[in-house]
PDB file of C-alpha atoms in Angstrom:
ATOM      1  CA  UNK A1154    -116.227  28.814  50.386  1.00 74.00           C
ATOM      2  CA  UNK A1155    -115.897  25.271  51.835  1.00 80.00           C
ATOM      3  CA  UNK A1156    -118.952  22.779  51.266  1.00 89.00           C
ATOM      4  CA  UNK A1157    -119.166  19.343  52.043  1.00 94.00           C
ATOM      5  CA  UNK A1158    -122.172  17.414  49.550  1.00 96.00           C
ATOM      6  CA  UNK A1159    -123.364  13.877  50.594  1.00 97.00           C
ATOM      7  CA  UNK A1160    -125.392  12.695  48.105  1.00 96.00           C
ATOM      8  CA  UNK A1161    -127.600   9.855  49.325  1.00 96.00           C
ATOM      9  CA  UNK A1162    -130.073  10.802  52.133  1.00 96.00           C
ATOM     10  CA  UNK A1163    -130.567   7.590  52.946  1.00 97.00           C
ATOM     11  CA  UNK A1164    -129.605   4.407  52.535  1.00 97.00           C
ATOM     12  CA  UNK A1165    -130.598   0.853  53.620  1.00 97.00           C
ATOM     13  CA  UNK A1166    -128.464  -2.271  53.249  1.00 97.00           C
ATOM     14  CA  UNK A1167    -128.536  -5.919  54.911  1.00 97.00           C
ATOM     15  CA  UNK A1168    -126.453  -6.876  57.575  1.00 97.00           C
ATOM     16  CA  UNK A1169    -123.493  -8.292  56.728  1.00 97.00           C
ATOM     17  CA  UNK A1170    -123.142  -6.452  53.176  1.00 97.00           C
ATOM     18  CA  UNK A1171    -121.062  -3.918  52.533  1.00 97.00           C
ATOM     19  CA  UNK A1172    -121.326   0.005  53.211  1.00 97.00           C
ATOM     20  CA  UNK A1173    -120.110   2.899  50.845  1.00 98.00           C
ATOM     21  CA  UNK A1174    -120.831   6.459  51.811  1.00 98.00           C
ATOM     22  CA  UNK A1175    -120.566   9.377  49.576  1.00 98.00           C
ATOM     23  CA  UNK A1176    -118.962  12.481  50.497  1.00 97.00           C
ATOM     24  CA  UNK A1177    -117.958  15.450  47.817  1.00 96.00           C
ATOM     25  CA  UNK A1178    -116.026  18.727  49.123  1.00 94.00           C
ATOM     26  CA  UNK A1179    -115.326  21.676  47.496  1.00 90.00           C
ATOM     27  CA  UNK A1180    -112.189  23.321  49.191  1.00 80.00           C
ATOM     28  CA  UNK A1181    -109.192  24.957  47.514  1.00 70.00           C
ATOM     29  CA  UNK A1182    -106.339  23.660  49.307  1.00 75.00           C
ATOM     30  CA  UNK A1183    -105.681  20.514  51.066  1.00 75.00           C
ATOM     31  CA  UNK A1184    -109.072  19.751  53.373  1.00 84.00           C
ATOM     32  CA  UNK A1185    -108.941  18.345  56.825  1.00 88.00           C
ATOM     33  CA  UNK A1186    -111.516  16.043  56.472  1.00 92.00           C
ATOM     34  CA  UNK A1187    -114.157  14.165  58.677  1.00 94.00           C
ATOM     35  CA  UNK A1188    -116.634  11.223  59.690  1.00 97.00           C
ATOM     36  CA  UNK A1189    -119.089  11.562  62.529  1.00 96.00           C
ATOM     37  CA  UNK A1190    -121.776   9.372  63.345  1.00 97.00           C
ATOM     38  CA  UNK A1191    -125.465  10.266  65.299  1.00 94.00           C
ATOM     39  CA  UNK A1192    -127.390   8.047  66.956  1.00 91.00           C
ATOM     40  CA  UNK A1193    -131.226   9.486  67.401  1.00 85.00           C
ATOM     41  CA  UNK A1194    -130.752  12.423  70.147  1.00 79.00           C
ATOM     42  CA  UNK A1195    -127.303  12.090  70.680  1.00 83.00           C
ATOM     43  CA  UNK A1196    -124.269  14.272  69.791  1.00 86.00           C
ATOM     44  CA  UNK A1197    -121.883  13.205  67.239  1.00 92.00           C
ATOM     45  CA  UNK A1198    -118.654  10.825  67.878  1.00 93.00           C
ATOM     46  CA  UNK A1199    -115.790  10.850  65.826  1.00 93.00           C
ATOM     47  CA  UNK A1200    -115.469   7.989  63.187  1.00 96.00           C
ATOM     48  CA  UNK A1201    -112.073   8.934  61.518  1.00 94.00           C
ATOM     49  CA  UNK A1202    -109.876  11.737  60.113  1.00 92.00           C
ATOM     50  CA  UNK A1203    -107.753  12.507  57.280  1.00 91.00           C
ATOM     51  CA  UNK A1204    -105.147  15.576  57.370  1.00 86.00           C
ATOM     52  CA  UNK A1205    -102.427  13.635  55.527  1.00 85.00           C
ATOM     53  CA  UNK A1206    -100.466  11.076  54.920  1.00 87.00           C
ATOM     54  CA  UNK A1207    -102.047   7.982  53.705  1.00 90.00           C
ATOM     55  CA  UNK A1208    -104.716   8.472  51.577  1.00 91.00           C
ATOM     56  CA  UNK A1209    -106.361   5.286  53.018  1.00 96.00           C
ATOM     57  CA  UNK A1210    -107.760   5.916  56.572  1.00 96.00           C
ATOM     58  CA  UNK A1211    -108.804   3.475  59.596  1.00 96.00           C
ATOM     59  CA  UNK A1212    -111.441   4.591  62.496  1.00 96.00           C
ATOM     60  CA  UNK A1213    -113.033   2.955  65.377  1.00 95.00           C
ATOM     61  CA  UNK A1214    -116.041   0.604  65.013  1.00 94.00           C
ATOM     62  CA  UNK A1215    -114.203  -1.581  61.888  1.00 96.00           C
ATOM     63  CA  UNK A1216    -115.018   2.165  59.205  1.00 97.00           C
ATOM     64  CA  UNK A1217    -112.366   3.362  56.989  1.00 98.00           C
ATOM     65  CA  UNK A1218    -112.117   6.031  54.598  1.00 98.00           C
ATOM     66  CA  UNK A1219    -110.293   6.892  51.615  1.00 96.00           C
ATOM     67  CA  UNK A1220    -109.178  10.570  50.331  1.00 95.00           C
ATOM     68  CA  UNK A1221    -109.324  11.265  46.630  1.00 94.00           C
ATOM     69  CA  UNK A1222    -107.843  14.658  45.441  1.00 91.00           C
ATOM     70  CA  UNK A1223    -108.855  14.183  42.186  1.00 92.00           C
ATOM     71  CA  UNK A1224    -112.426  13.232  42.846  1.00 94.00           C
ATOM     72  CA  UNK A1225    -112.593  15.622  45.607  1.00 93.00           C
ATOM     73  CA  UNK A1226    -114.480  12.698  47.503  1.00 95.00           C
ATOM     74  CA  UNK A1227    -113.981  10.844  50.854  1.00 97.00           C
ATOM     75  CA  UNK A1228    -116.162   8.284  50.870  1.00 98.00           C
ATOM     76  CA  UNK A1229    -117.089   6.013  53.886  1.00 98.00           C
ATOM     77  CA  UNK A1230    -116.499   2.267  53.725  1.00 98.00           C
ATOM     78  CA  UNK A1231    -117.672  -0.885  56.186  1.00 98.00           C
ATOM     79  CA  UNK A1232    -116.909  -4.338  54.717  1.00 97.00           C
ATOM     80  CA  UNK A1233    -119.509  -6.329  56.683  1.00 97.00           C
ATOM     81  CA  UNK A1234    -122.433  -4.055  58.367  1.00 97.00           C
ATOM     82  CA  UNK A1235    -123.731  -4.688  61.770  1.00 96.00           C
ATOM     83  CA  UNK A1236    -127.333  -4.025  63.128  1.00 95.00           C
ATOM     84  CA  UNK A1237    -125.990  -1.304  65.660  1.00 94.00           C
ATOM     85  CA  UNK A1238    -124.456   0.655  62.847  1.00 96.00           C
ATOM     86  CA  UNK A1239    -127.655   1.976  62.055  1.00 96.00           C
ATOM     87  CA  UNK A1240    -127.478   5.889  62.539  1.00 97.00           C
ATOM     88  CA  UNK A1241    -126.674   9.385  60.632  1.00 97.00           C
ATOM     89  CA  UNK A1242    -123.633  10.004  59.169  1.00 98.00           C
ATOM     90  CA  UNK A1243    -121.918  13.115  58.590  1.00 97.00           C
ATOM     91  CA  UNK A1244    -119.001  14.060  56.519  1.00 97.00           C
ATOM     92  CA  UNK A1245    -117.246  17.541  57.563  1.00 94.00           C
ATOM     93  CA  UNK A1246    -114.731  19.198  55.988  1.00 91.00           C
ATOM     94  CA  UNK A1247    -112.435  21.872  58.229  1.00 84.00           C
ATOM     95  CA  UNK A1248    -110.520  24.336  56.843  1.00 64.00           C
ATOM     96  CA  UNK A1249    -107.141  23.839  58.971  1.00 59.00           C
ATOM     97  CA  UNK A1250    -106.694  27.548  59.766  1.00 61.00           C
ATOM     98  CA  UNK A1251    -106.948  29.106  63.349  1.00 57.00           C
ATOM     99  CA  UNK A1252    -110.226  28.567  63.679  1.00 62.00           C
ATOM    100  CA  UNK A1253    -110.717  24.304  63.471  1.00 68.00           C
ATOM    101  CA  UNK A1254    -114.050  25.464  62.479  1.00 80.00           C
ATOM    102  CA  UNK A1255    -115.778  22.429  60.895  1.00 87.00           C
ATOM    103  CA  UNK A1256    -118.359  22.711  57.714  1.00 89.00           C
ATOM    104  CA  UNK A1257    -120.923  19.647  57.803  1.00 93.00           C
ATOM    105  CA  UNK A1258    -122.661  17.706  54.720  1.00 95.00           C
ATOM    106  CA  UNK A1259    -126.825  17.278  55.428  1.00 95.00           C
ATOM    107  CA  UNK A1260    -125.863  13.642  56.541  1.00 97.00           C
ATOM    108  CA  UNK A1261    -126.825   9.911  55.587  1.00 97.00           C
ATOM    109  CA  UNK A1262    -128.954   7.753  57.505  1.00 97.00           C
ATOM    110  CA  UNK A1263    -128.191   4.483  57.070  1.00 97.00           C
ATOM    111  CA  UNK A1264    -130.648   2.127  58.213  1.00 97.00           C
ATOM    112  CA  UNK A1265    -130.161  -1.411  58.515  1.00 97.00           C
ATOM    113  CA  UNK A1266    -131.919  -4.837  57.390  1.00 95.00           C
ATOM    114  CA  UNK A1267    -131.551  -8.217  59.326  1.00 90.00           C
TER     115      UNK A1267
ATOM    116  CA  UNK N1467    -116.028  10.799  82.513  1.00 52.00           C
ATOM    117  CA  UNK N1468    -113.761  13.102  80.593  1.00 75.00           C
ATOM    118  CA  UNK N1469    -116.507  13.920  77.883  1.00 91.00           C
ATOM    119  CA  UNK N1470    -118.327  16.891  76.934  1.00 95.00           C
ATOM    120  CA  UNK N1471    -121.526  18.055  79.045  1.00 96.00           C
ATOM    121  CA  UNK N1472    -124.062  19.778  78.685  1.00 97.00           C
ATOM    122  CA  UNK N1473    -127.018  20.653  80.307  1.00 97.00           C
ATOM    123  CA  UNK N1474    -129.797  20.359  80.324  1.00 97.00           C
ATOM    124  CA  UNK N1475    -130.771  17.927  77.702  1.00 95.00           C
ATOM    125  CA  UNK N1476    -133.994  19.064  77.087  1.00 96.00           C
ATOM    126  CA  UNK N1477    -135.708  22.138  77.439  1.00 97.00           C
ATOM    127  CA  UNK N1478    -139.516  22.981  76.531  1.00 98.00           C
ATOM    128  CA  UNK N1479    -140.051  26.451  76.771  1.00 97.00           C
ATOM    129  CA  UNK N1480    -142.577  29.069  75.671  1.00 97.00           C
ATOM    130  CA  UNK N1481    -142.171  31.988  72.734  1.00 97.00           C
ATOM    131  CA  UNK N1482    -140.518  35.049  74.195  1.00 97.00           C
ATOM    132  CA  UNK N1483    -138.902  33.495  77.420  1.00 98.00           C
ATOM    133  CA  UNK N1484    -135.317  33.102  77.937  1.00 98.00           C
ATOM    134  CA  UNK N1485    -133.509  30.033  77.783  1.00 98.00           C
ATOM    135  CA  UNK N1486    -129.470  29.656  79.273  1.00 98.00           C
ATOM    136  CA  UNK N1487    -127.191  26.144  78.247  1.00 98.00           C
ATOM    137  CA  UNK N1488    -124.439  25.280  80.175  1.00 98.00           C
ATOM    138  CA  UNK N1489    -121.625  23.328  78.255  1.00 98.00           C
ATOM    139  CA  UNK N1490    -118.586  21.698  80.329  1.00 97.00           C
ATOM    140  CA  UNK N1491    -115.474  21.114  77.936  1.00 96.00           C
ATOM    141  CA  UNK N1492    -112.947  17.894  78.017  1.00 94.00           C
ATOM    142  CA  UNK N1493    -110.894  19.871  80.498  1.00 90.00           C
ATOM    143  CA  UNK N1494    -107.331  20.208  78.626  1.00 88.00           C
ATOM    144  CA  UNK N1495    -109.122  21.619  75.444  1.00 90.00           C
ATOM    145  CA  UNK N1496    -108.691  25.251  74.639  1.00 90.00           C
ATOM    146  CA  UNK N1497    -111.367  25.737  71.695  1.00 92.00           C
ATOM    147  CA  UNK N1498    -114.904  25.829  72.480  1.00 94.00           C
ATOM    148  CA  UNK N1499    -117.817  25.839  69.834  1.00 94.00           C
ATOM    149  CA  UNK N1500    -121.101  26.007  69.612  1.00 96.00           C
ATOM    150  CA  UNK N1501    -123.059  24.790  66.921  1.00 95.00           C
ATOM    151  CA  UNK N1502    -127.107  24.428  65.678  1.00 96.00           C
ATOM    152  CA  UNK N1503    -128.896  21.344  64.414  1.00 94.00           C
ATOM    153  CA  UNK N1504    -132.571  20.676  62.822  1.00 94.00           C
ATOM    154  CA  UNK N1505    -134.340  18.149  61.505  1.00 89.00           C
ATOM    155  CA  UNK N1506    -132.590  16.242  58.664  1.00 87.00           C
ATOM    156  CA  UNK N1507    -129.576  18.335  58.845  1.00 91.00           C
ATOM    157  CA  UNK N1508    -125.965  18.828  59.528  1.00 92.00           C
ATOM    158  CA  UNK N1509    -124.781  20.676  62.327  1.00 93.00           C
ATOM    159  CA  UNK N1510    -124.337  24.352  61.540  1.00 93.00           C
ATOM    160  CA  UNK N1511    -121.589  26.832  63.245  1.00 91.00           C
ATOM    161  CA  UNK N1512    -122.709  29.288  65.769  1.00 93.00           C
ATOM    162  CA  UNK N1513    -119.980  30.229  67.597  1.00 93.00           C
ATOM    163  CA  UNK N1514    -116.434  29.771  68.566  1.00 90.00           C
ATOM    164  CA  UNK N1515    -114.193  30.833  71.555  1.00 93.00           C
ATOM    165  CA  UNK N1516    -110.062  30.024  72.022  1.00 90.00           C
ATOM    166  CA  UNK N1517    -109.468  30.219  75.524  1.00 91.00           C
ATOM    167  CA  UNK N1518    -112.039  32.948  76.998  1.00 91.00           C
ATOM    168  CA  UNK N1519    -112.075  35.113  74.212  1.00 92.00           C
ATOM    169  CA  UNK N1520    -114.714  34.553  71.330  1.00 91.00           C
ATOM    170  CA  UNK N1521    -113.470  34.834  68.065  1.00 89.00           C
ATOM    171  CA  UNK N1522    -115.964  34.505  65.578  1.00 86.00           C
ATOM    172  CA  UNK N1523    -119.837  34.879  65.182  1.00 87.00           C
ATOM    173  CA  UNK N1524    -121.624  33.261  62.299  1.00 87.00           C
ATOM    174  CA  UNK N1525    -124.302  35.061  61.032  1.00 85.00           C
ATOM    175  CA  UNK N1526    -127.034  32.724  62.368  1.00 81.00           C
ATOM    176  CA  UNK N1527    -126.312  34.365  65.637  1.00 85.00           C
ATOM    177  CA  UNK N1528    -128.702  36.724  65.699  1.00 89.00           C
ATOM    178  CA  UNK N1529    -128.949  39.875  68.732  1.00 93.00           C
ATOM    179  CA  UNK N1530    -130.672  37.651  70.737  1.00 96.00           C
ATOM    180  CA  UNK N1531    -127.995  34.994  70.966  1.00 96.00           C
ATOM    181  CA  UNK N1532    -125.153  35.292  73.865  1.00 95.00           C
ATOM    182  CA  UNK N1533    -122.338  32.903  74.443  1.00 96.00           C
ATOM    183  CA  UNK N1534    -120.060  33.722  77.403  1.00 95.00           C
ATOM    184  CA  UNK N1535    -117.182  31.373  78.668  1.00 95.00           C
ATOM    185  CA  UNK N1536    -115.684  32.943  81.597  1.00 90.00           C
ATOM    186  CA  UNK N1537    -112.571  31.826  82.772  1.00 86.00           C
ATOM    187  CA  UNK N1538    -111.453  29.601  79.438  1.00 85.00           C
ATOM    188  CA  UNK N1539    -113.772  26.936  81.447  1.00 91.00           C
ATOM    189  CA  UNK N1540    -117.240  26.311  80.666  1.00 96.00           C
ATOM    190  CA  UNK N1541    -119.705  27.972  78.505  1.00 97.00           C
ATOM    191  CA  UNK N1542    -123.085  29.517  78.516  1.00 97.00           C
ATOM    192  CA  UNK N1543    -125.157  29.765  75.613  1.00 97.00           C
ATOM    193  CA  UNK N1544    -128.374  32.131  76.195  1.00 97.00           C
ATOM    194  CA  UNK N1545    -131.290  32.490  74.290  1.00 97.00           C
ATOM    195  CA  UNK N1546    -133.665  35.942  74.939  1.00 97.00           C
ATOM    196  CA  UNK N1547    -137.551  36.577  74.546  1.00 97.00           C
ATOM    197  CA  UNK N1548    -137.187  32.749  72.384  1.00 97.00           C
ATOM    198  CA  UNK N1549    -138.614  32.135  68.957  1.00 96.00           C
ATOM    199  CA  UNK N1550    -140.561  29.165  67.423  1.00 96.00           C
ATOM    200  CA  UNK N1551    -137.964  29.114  64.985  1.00 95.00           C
ATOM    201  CA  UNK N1552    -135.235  28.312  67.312  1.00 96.00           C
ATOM    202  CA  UNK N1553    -135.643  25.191  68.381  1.00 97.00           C
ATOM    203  CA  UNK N1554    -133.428  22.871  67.144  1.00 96.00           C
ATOM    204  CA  UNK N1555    -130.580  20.481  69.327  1.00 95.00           C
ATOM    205  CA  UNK N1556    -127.853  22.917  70.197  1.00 97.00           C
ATOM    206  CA  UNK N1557    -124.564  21.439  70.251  1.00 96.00           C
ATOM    207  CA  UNK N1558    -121.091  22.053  72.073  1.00 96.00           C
ATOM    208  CA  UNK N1559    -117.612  20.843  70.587  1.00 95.00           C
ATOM    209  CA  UNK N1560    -114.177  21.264  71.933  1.00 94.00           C
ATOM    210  CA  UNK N1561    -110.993  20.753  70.710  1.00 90.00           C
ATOM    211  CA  UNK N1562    -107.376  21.077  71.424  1.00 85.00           C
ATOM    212  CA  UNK N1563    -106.018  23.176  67.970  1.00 73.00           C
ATOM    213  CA  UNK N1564    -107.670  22.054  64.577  1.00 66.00           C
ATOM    214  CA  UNK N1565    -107.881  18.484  64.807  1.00 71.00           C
ATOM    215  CA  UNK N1566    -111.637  17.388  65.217  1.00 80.00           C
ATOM    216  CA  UNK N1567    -113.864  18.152  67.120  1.00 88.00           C
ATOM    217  CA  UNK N1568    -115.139  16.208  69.984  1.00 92.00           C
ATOM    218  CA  UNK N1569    -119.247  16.835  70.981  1.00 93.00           C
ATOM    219  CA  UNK N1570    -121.096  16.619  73.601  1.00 95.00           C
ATOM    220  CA  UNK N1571    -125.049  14.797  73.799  1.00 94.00           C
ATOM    221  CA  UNK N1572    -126.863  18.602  73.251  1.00 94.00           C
ATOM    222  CA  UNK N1573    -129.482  20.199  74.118  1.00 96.00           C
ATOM    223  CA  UNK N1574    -132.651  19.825  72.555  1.00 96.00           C
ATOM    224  CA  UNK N1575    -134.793  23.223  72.519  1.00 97.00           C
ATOM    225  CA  UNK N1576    -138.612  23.154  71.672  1.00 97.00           C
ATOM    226  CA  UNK N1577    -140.373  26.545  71.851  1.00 97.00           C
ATOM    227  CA  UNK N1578    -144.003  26.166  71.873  1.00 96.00           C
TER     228      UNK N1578
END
């Protein structure tokens, strides 16, 4: 069965420095894979995707992400951190078939120094 | 605003009444999901429906958990005779085919 591990619960880092997020799956074939962020009481926007292609992924807000098969990671990167990126991150892994059914990781809150 | 809605946002209730969510999909997407989210976790799959038809259950969905969406449109999620252990944020998704899903702001249950 799918599974999607993010190991850090939470982490805090200045603004302005860099941002890695951790993200392990364990899927058998090729993973459709996921960022979302939460803000406190809110739903969850999209970040970015990966299906395939370019290992190397852009999203919205400046975040990109990069797929490693052979790690079985797709980790979460920010060069230069702003104050309103403080949230929860989630990494989801979907399965591609006919459902589109997603498969979450616990999250990451990232919280945010000035 | 082309999002997904849902309503209400919140909803205080007390053990054993009923409880019914209303969830409005981006209008050209043909999946509808519902999923269930506590405290310091992900979001966990409830439910899923292509069209009108529901096509899969997780097991989290116990007897007392209904999901209708009549008409392909808009979905109701109900909740009977409630449960302490059920609150949580509900959340609807929708999608057109497998590519990500887009949510809406939930619904935030507490059953006192």
């Amino acid at each position: 069965a799918q599974s999607v591990t993010q190991p850090d619960i939470h982490i805090t880092v200045s603004e302005g420095a860099s941002l890695e997020l951790r993200c392990n799956y364990s899927y058998g074939a090729t993973p459709y894979l996921f960022w979302y962020v939460q803000s406190p009481g809110q739903g969850l926007q999209l970040l970015l995707k990966y299906f395939s292609g370019d290992t190397l992924v852009q999203g919205i807000k400046g975040f990109e992400a990069e797929f490693k098969r052979s790690q079985s990671s797709f980790n979460l990167r920010k060069p230069s951190v702003h104050w309103s990126d403080a949230a929860e991150y989630f990494c989801a892994v979907g399965d591609g078939g006919s459902q589109g059914n997603l498969i979450f990781g616990k999250g990451t809150k990232l919280s945010v120094k000035p | 605003d082309t999002g997904v809605s849902q309503d209400p946002r919140h909803k205080i209730t007390k053990r054993g009444q009923n409880v019914t969510f209303r969830c409005d999909p981006i209008s050209e997407h043909n999946r509808l999901y519902w999923y269930r989210q506590t405290l310091g976790q992900g979001p966990e799959f409830l439910t899923y429906f292509q069209n009108e038809a529901q096509l899969e259950k997780s097991r989290l969905l116990s007897d007392r958990f209904s999901a209708e969406r009549p008409k392909g449109s808009f979905s109701t999620l109900e909740i009977q005779r409630t449960e302490q252990g059920d609150s949580a944020m509900y959340l609807c998704a929708s999608s057109l085919g497998v590519r990500g899903l887009f949510f809406g702001s939930g619904t935030q249950l507490s059953v006192l």
